[in-house]
Structures are given as C-alpha cells and as structure tokens.
C-alpha cells in the first residue's frame, strides 16, 4: 500500500469552548492509503495533544516510519499488526485504521457499513452540541438549529442551571449535559434532583478521571444516567467501567480506530451498558467513517460536520434536523476538496509498497 499524509486546518462557525478548553481552529492530518487504483481516507486531529500524543508532526513522523507491507483487503489484520507500534499514538493508529477500512470497502465496491456487515445508518438522528459561551450566545446557537431531537449542552459548572433554564425557553427537546471532566461532586449533588425537571436525560463525564469515589456516589444518587467519556477510551476499559457508569461515549480516534471502536460498541451491548457514538473536532473525513457504524450505538453525536465553517471535503452529513445522510458510493463516501482553504500544502509520501 502507498501512504500519503496531508496537513489540514479547519474552523468552526463559532469558536469551540467547553469547561476544559477553547479551540479557535482544528489542525489535523489526513491519511491516504492507496492500492490498486483506489484510496481510503482517515483523519487524526491535533486534539488534547499532551494526552494523546497527537501533534501533527508526531503523527506524520510515526506513520511514515511504518512498514506497510500489508494486505489492503484485510484492515483488521493491519490493525493487529501495527497497533503495538502505535500504542502511544492512538490518533495516528485510528487514522490509519479508518483509511484501511475505507480502502478495503472501496476495493470491494461497497459502502463501508455493508463491508462491515452492519445496517445502513441513514436517517439516524444525531445530537447537536452547544458549546460553552455567554447565555445569549448559547441561546442563539440553539435557535440557529431548530428541530433537532437532542441538544448536548456544555456547562462550566454543575450548578449553572440558569443556562439550561434559558435554553429550555426555546425548545422542548431533551438536553444531554457534558461537564468535560471539570465539575466538583458537591456542586452536582446539590442540583441532581432538579435535572429531570429541566429535561436533562443524561450527564456526560461530570468529574475528573481520578474522581472514582465521587463518580460512584453520583451514580448511586443520580436520577439520570451518567456516561463516561474521558474515563473510557479503549476496549480494555469498558468492562471495569460498567460498575461505575451507566453508559460510554465511544470515539473512534480515542479508541485507536474503527476496529477497537466496533469492539467497544459490541461489548457495551453484551454488558447491557448504554452507548453513544461520539466525535472530536473532525472534518468530513473522520465523521463519514464514524457514521457508517452508527447503528451499533444507542445514541449518536456526530455533529462536528454541522459545526464546521471550513471542511476538508465532502462526505456523510446531517440534514436540517440532524439525521445522517450518507454520501453514497463506496467506502465512507468521503471525497477531498483540494480547493478548500483547509488544505495546507503538498502531501508527505510514506514508506508503503
């Protein structure tokens, strides 16, 4: 296989903020694997770089150091072969794995979901994320996207219920509230009983990963389910988390690719743990791949493409009410747009054969 990497920069319609950080632009590496006249595409975001070793230079260097003498028709075998070498660089592994799955499906002449033996995800609803800002701006974000079935609301503190009350004046849709691992247990305990009345149907990662005692207490007392995000990123963490969380937000990049993400979603079903299929700041390249496995999840949060002002190309998208629309064609359906300002220059050539 031939490997090429492309540096890209995207921008959202609004500056993305949560309790942990502010992201004015999204840097990433597009990964292109080619064989027999076809190309598959993956994406590695430069997100939480200190945690995930995901700086673009690092991702490019690690990928171009690989020997890609592998079978383009066997992406799972490719993942098994290369995962030990990229264990400390999960986004690079994920981008490579997504590109390998995309390529295999294109070589087979079928959409990715069909190649994986999954149902067509078309029509599944996604939530829409309302990033942290002033209350007026958050209300404006909601009003710009009427009719979605679920809104994922970022809150800086657990007791910032005035934000939810203001949003509730403009929609009857349920709220999924995300603390991004930044809340304090005591503040949440004081407002837990008020959440159902505000239409909150789930909480996501309210506390830091190390706050195990607080999470256990919260799960015992909470009238709404609590989902893990930062606390569960890889398949080996799913089973232990079943005793601490009601659900898990599975993200392809954090998992290290489609191969482990599929394993996580299937284990959630086996254990009776609810699942959400989520995303990071990604372009259509990454989101298109995730969309094809959406039928395995109980909830879907793939709104990154709806938030973007500058994209890397075209692929799976969401309609005006947040329902998945596949791009058609083979593989993920992603097609790069080389005229987009997201693309930063010439590709880097790899060591593939």
Tab-separated table of C-alpha atoms in Angstrom:
chain	number	residue	atom	x	y	z
A	1	UNK	CA	0.000	0.000	0.000
A	2	UNK	CA	1.042	3.578	-0.592
A	3	UNK	CA	0.786	6.082	2.282
A	4	UNK	CA	0.422	9.839	1.918
A	5	UNK	CA	-0.369	12.387	4.638
A	6	UNK	CA	-1.902	15.831	4.175
A	7	UNK	CA	-1.850	18.642	6.757
A	8	UNK	CA	-5.159	20.464	7.183
A	9	UNK	CA	-6.698	23.243	9.283
A	10	UNK	CA	-10.436	23.591	9.839
A	11	UNK	CA	-12.521	26.245	11.526
A	12	UNK	CA	-15.946	26.068	13.162
A	13	UNK	CA	-18.733	28.586	12.631
A	14	UNK	CA	-18.265	29.546	16.297
A	15	UNK	CA	-15.140	29.248	18.444
A	16	UNK	CA	-15.486	25.940	20.261
A	17	UNK	CA	-15.434	26.137	24.061
A	18	UNK	CA	-16.053	23.716	26.893
A	19	UNK	CA	-15.179	23.759	30.584
A	20	UNK	CA	-11.687	22.469	29.789
A	21	UNK	CA	-10.534	24.469	26.755
A	22	UNK	CA	-11.151	26.839	23.858
A	23	UNK	CA	-10.354	25.761	20.288
A	24	UNK	CA	-10.209	28.566	17.685
A	25	UNK	CA	-9.176	26.211	14.869
A	26	UNK	CA	-8.730	22.489	14.320
A	27	UNK	CA	-5.471	21.088	12.992
A	28	UNK	CA	-5.329	17.555	11.686
A	29	UNK	CA	-3.570	15.057	9.445
A	30	UNK	CA	-5.484	13.444	6.610
A	31	UNK	CA	-4.175	9.942	5.960
A	32	UNK	CA	-4.459	8.464	2.463
A	33	UNK	CA	-3.845	4.773	1.817
A	34	UNK	CA	-3.795	3.676	-1.820
A	35	UNK	CA	-3.757	0.326	-3.570
A	36	UNK	CA	-4.959	-0.984	-6.917
A	37	UNK	CA	-6.127	2.430	-8.083
A	38	UNK	CA	-8.241	3.249	-5.020
A	39	UNK	CA	-7.618	5.467	-1.987
A	40	UNK	CA	-9.022	5.222	1.540
A	41	UNK	CA	-9.074	8.161	3.931
A	42	UNK	CA	-8.609	8.643	7.657
A	43	UNK	CA	-8.032	11.636	9.934
A	44	UNK	CA	-6.004	12.343	13.068
A	45	UNK	CA	-6.975	15.514	14.952
A	46	UNK	CA	-4.415	17.517	16.914
A	47	UNK	CA	-6.668	17.413	19.982
A	48	UNK	CA	-5.532	17.298	23.634
A	49	UNK	CA	-2.056	16.756	22.236
A	50	UNK	CA	-0.365	16.277	25.615
A	51	UNK	CA	-2.755	13.438	26.464
A	52	UNK	CA	-2.972	11.676	23.111
A	53	UNK	CA	0.461	12.462	21.603
A	54	UNK	CA	-1.405	13.874	18.630
A	55	UNK	CA	0.654	16.816	17.392
A	56	UNK	CA	0.579	16.790	13.598
A	57	UNK	CA	4.373	16.475	13.271
A	58	UNK	CA	4.342	13.492	15.605
A	59	UNK	CA	1.520	11.786	13.723
A	60	UNK	CA	3.224	12.289	10.361
A	61	UNK	CA	6.599	11.049	11.623
A	62	UNK	CA	5.141	7.956	13.258
A	63	UNK	CA	3.035	6.991	10.261
A	64	UNK	CA	5.869	7.429	7.796
A	65	UNK	CA	8.075	5.231	9.958
A	66	UNK	CA	5.839	2.195	9.408
A	67	UNK	CA	6.372	-0.713	7.038
A	68	UNK	CA	3.043	-1.014	5.221
A	69	UNK	CA	3.670	-4.326	3.520
A	70	UNK	CA	0.122	-5.445	4.437
A	71	UNK	CA	-2.935	-6.831	2.689
A	72	UNK	CA	-5.230	-3.944	1.614
A	73	UNK	CA	-8.227	-6.303	1.797
A	74	UNK	CA	-7.676	-7.155	5.486
A	75	UNK	CA	-7.889	-3.981	7.606
A	76	UNK	CA	-8.383	-5.843	10.893
A	77	UNK	CA	-5.136	-7.748	10.306
A	78	UNK	CA	-3.402	-4.460	9.507
A	79	UNK	CA	-4.613	-3.032	12.805
A	80	UNK	CA	-3.404	-6.081	14.740
A	81	UNK	CA	-0.003	-5.868	13.069
A	82	UNK	CA	0.549	-2.130	13.554
A	83	UNK	CA	-1.240	-1.412	16.845
A	84	UNK	CA	1.762	-2.381	19.036
A	85	UNK	CA	3.930	0.144	17.182
A	86	UNK	CA	1.400	2.977	17.643
A	87	UNK	CA	0.130	2.172	21.122
A	88	UNK	CA	1.289	5.563	22.439
A	89	UNK	CA	-0.079	7.447	19.408
A	90	UNK	CA	-3.734	6.359	19.225
A	91	UNK	CA	-4.931	9.046	16.804
A	92	UNK	CA	-2.301	8.030	14.241
A	93	UNK	CA	-3.382	4.412	14.652
A	94	UNK	CA	-7.036	5.401	14.332
A	95	UNK	CA	-6.496	7.409	11.153
A	96	UNK	CA	-4.549	4.548	9.609
A	97	UNK	CA	-7.211	2.012	10.606
A	98	UNK	CA	-10.068	4.144	9.243
A	99	UNK	CA	-8.191	4.620	5.963
A	100	UNK	CA	-7.548	0.875	5.761
A	101	UNK	CA	-11.243	0.054	6.307
A	102	UNK	CA	-12.271	2.702	3.783
A	103	UNK	CA	-9.817	1.351	1.216
A	104	UNK	CA	-10.937	-2.259	1.709
A	105	UNK	CA	-14.589	-1.294	1.217
A	106	UNK	CA	-13.776	0.702	-1.914
A	107	UNK	CA	-11.771	-2.193	-3.334
A	108	UNK	CA	-14.768	-4.447	-2.647
A	109	UNK	CA	-17.052	-1.944	-4.384
A	110	UNK	CA	-19.455	-1.483	-1.461
A	111	UNK	CA	-20.251	1.123	1.219
A	112	UNK	CA	-18.297	0.759	4.441
A	113	UNK	CA	-21.314	-0.245	6.536
A	114	UNK	CA	-22.027	-3.103	4.123
A	115	UNK	CA	-18.401	-4.219	4.141
A	116	UNK	CA	-18.577	-4.363	7.945
A	117	UNK	CA	-21.841	-6.343	7.875
A	118	UNK	CA	-23.799	-3.517	9.514
A	119	UNK	CA	-27.209	-1.965	8.720
A	120	UNK	CA	-27.486	1.262	6.755
A	121	UNK	CA	-27.286	4.166	9.270
A	122	UNK	CA	-29.146	6.631	7.034
A	123	UNK	CA	-31.792	8.565	8.935
A	124	UNK	CA	-30.381	8.025	12.424
A	125	UNK	CA	-30.551	11.223	14.496
A	126	UNK	CA	-27.507	12.954	15.956
A	127	UNK	CA	-27.421	15.368	18.842
A	128	UNK	CA	-26.282	18.958	18.313
A	129	UNK	CA	-23.614	20.355	20.655
A	130	UNK	CA	-23.980	23.819	22.126
A	131	UNK	CA	-20.508	24.952	23.094
A	132	UNK	CA	-19.859	26.994	26.188
A	133	UNK	CA	-20.340	30.753	25.844
A	134	UNK	CA	-22.448	33.537	27.303
A	135	UNK	CA	-26.063	32.556	27.805
A	136	UNK	CA	-27.244	34.793	24.957
A	137	UNK	CA	-24.815	33.227	22.510
A	138	UNK	CA	-25.744	29.697	23.600
A	139	UNK	CA	-29.414	30.510	23.085
A	140	UNK	CA	-28.560	31.893	19.655
A	141	UNK	CA	-26.764	28.651	18.754
A	142	UNK	CA	-29.874	26.710	19.718
A	143	UNK	CA	-32.152	28.974	17.718
A	144	UNK	CA	-29.938	28.583	14.652
A	145	UNK	CA	-30.534	24.830	14.736
A	146	UNK	CA	-34.242	24.322	15.491
A	147	UNK	CA	-35.866	20.930	15.227
A	148	UNK	CA	-33.042	18.672	16.364
A	149	UNK	CA	-34.098	15.824	18.637
A	150	UNK	CA	-31.357	16.198	21.267
A	151	UNK	CA	-29.078	19.052	22.322
A	152	UNK	CA	-25.749	18.367	24.004
A	153	UNK	CA	-25.034	21.307	26.301
A	154	UNK	CA	-21.583	22.146	27.641
A	155	UNK	CA	-21.646	23.612	31.162
A	156	UNK	CA	-18.694	25.106	33.035
A	157	UNK	CA	-20.095	24.145	36.435
A	158	UNK	CA	-22.646	21.623	37.573
A	159	UNK	CA	-24.859	24.264	39.170
A	160	UNK	CA	-25.051	26.523	36.076
A	161	UNK	CA	-28.715	25.631	35.736
A	162	UNK	CA	-29.591	29.161	34.639
A	163	UNK	CA	-28.129	28.194	31.245
A	164	UNK	CA	-30.457	25.216	30.944
A	165	UNK	CA	-33.436	27.317	32.027
A	166	UNK	CA	-32.675	29.893	29.348
A	167	UNK	CA	-32.313	27.228	26.659
A	168	UNK	CA	-35.488	25.481	27.820
A	169	UNK	CA	-37.489	28.568	26.905
A	170	UNK	CA	-36.653	27.906	23.249
A	171	UNK	CA	-37.059	24.140	22.816
A	172	UNK	CA	-38.923	21.116	24.103
A	173	UNK	CA	-36.104	18.774	23.058
A	174	UNK	CA	-34.164	16.900	25.769
A	175	UNK	CA	-30.728	18.009	26.974
A	176	UNK	CA	-27.605	15.883	27.279
A	177	UNK	CA	-25.290	17.795	29.635
A	178	UNK	CA	-21.498	17.493	29.386
A	179	UNK	CA	-19.086	18.514	32.140
A	180	UNK	CA	-15.897	17.544	30.267
A	181	UNK	CA	-14.382	16.178	33.496
A	182	UNK	CA	-14.317	19.619	35.145
A	183	UNK	CA	-17.081	19.607	37.762
A	184	UNK	CA	-16.895	19.121	41.527
A	185	UNK	CA	-19.022	16.363	43.099
A	186	UNK	CA	-20.509	18.558	45.830
A	187	UNK	CA	-21.861	21.061	43.307
A	188	UNK	CA	-23.537	18.321	41.282
A	189	UNK	CA	-25.076	16.648	44.331
A	190	UNK	CA	-26.813	19.914	45.238
A	191	UNK	CA	-28.665	20.121	41.902
A	192	UNK	CA	-29.180	16.466	40.888
A	193	UNK	CA	-32.868	16.416	41.759
A	194	UNK	CA	-33.556	19.455	39.554
A	195	UNK	CA	-32.194	17.913	36.367
A	196	UNK	CA	-35.185	15.798	35.246
A	197	UNK	CA	-37.490	18.800	35.509
A	198	UNK	CA	-35.230	20.713	33.114
A	199	UNK	CA	-35.401	17.917	30.556
A	200	UNK	CA	-31.903	16.555	31.185
A	201	UNK	CA	-31.768	12.932	30.029
A	202	UNK	CA	-28.056	12.208	30.646
A	203	UNK	CA	-24.861	13.576	32.163
A	204	UNK	CA	-21.506	13.011	30.497
A	205	UNK	CA	-18.187	12.774	32.341
A	206	UNK	CA	-19.004	15.210	35.136
A	207	UNK	CA	-15.768	14.631	37.081
A	208	UNK	CA	-12.076	14.071	36.502
A	209	UNK	CA	-10.999	10.551	35.632
A	210	UNK	CA	-9.365	10.207	39.060
A	211	UNK	CA	-12.576	11.104	40.931
A	212	UNK	CA	-13.715	7.493	41.287
A	213	UNK	CA	-15.363	7.875	44.704
A	214	UNK	CA	-17.358	10.898	43.588
A	215	UNK	CA	-18.474	9.131	40.419
A	216	UNK	CA	-19.712	6.105	42.355
A	217	UNK	CA	-21.649	8.367	44.713
A	218	UNK	CA	-23.102	10.325	41.803
A	219	UNK	CA	-24.241	7.191	40.003
A	220	UNK	CA	-25.926	5.962	43.153
A	221	UNK	CA	-27.807	9.243	43.645
A	222	UNK	CA	-28.427	10.493	40.110
A	223	UNK	CA	-31.968	10.399	38.663
A	224	UNK	CA	-30.456	10.458	35.133
A	225	UNK	CA	-27.830	8.120	33.623
A	226	UNK	CA	-24.172	9.133	33.709
A	227	UNK	CA	-21.965	8.415	30.687
A	228	UNK	CA	-18.195	8.096	30.598
A	229	UNK	CA	-16.052	9.883	28.046
A	230	UNK	CA	-12.503	10.603	29.198
A	231	UNK	CA	-12.706	7.717	31.696
A	232	UNK	CA	-13.167	5.097	28.974
A	233	UNK	CA	-11.264	5.304	25.707
A	234	UNK	CA	-10.108	1.765	24.822
A	235	UNK	CA	-11.716	-1.715	24.809
A	236	UNK	CA	-9.933	-2.919	27.949
A	237	UNK	CA	-11.601	-0.133	29.965
A	238	UNK	CA	-15.206	-0.987	29.048
A	239	UNK	CA	-15.857	-3.861	31.425
A	240	UNK	CA	-14.361	-2.195	34.536
A	241	UNK	CA	-16.377	0.961	33.798
A	242	UNK	CA	-19.658	-0.942	33.755
A	243	UNK	CA	-19.720	-0.771	37.547
A	244	UNK	CA	-19.182	2.989	37.661
A	245	UNK	CA	-21.127	4.400	34.692
A	246	UNK	CA	-24.482	3.832	33.050
A	247	UNK	CA	-23.124	4.398	29.564
A	248	UNK	CA	-19.995	5.069	27.500
A	249	UNK	CA	-19.295	7.621	24.775
A	250	UNK	CA	-17.204	5.717	22.230
A	251	UNK	CA	-14.989	7.810	19.953
A	252	UNK	CA	-13.110	6.302	17.035
A	253	UNK	CA	-9.993	8.453	17.479
A	254	UNK	CA	-9.649	7.824	21.202
A	255	UNK	CA	-10.280	4.111	20.733
A	256	UNK	CA	-7.486	3.831	18.169
A	257	UNK	CA	-9.642	3.178	15.122
A	258	UNK	CA	-12.786	1.564	13.808
A	259	UNK	CA	-11.533	-1.909	14.729
A	260	UNK	CA	-11.417	-1.243	18.510
A	261	UNK	CA	-14.423	1.112	18.423
A	262	UNK	CA	-16.552	-1.677	16.963
A	263	UNK	CA	-15.338	-3.996	19.718
A	264	UNK	CA	-16.279	-1.416	22.365
A	265	UNK	CA	-19.783	-0.860	20.999
A	266	UNK	CA	-20.403	-4.593	20.810
A	267	UNK	CA	-19.150	-5.146	24.354
A	268	UNK	CA	-21.426	-2.380	25.609
A	269	UNK	CA	-24.379	-4.288	24.165
A	270	UNK	CA	-23.156	-7.537	25.687
A	271	UNK	CA	-22.844	-5.929	29.130
A	272	UNK	CA	-26.117	-4.008	28.933
A	273	UNK	CA	-24.275	-0.684	29.110
A	274	UNK	CA	-25.718	2.147	27.015
A	275	UNK	CA	-23.508	3.657	24.336
A	276	UNK	CA	-23.084	6.884	22.447
A	277	UNK	CA	-21.020	7.158	19.272
A	278	UNK	CA	-19.261	10.485	19.571
A	279	UNK	CA	-16.723	12.604	17.731
A	280	UNK	CA	-13.862	15.024	18.303
A	281	UNK	CA	-13.230	18.183	16.278
A	282	UNK	CA	-13.012	16.376	12.921
A	283	UNK	CA	-13.760	17.047	9.291
A	284	UNK	CA	-15.949	15.004	6.961
A	285	UNK	CA	-13.110	12.505	6.567
A	286	UNK	CA	-13.363	11.254	10.141
A	287	UNK	CA	-17.086	11.835	10.622
A	288	UNK	CA	-18.005	9.922	7.467
A	289	UNK	CA	-16.309	6.780	8.753
A	290	UNK	CA	-17.972	7.006	12.167
A	291	UNK	CA	-21.387	7.483	10.572
A	292	UNK	CA	-21.151	4.052	8.943
A	293	UNK	CA	-21.033	2.259	12.329
A	294	UNK	CA	-23.746	4.349	13.970
A	295	UNK	CA	-26.358	1.562	14.062
A	296	UNK	CA	-24.337	-0.170	16.778
A	297	UNK	CA	-24.789	2.761	19.207
A	298	UNK	CA	-27.787	3.717	21.332
A	299	UNK	CA	-27.139	7.434	20.813
A	300	UNK	CA	-25.245	9.357	18.117
A	301	UNK	CA	-23.259	12.598	18.432
A	302	UNK	CA	-21.607	13.237	15.055
A	303	UNK	CA	-22.369	16.914	14.733
A	304	UNK	CA	-18.802	18.005	14.022
A	305	UNK	CA	-19.637	18.410	10.318
A	306	UNK	CA	-22.612	20.634	11.176
A	307	UNK	CA	-20.364	22.877	13.275
A	308	UNK	CA	-17.680	23.366	10.617
A	309	UNK	CA	-17.246	26.526	8.574
A	310	UNK	CA	-14.242	25.142	6.656
A	311	UNK	CA	-14.168	21.426	5.778
A	312	UNK	CA	-11.601	19.216	4.048
A	313	UNK	CA	-14.042	17.736	1.539
A	314	UNK	CA	-17.462	16.151	1.267
A	315	UNK	CA	-18.869	13.005	2.793
A	316	UNK	CA	-21.547	11.904	5.216
A	317	UNK	CA	-23.565	14.787	6.621
A	318	UNK	CA	-26.606	15.665	8.670
A	319	UNK	CA	-29.875	17.102	7.426
A	320	UNK	CA	-31.602	20.130	8.939
A	321	UNK	CA	-32.898	18.074	11.870
A	322	UNK	CA	-29.643	16.185	12.474
A	323	UNK	CA	-30.331	12.912	10.679
A	324	UNK	CA	-27.477	11.079	8.988
A	325	UNK	CA	-27.177	11.349	5.205
A	326	UNK	CA	-24.513	9.157	3.645
A	327	UNK	CA	-22.574	10.473	0.680
A	328	UNK	CA	-23.227	7.402	-1.452
A	329	UNK	CA	-20.665	5.457	-3.414
A	330	UNK	CA	-18.154	3.022	-1.963
A	331	UNK	CA	-16.255	3.099	1.314
A	332	UNK	CA	-17.043	6.039	3.554
A	333	UNK	CA	-18.003	8.204	0.579
A	334	UNK	CA	-15.520	10.910	1.578
A	335	UNK	CA	-14.029	12.940	-1.268
A	336	UNK	CA	-11.283	15.508	-0.544
A	337	UNK	CA	-11.723	19.019	-1.901
A	338	UNK	CA	-8.246	20.222	-2.828
A	339	UNK	CA	-9.558	23.738	-3.451
A	340	UNK	CA	-10.669	24.096	0.177
A	341	UNK	CA	-8.617	26.519	2.313
A	342	UNK	CA	-8.346	23.655	4.820
A	343	UNK	CA	-5.518	22.087	2.821
A	344	UNK	CA	-2.084	23.428	3.720
A	345	UNK	CA	0.272	22.208	1.028
A	346	UNK	CA	1.827	19.190	-0.667
A	347	UNK	CA	1.403	15.683	0.659
A	348	UNK	CA	4.100	13.785	2.543
A	349	UNK	CA	4.975	10.452	0.953
A	350	UNK	CA	5.287	7.360	3.112
A	351	UNK	CA	7.062	4.025	3.030
A	352	UNK	CA	4.242	1.872	1.676
A	353	UNK	CA	4.827	-0.721	-1.001
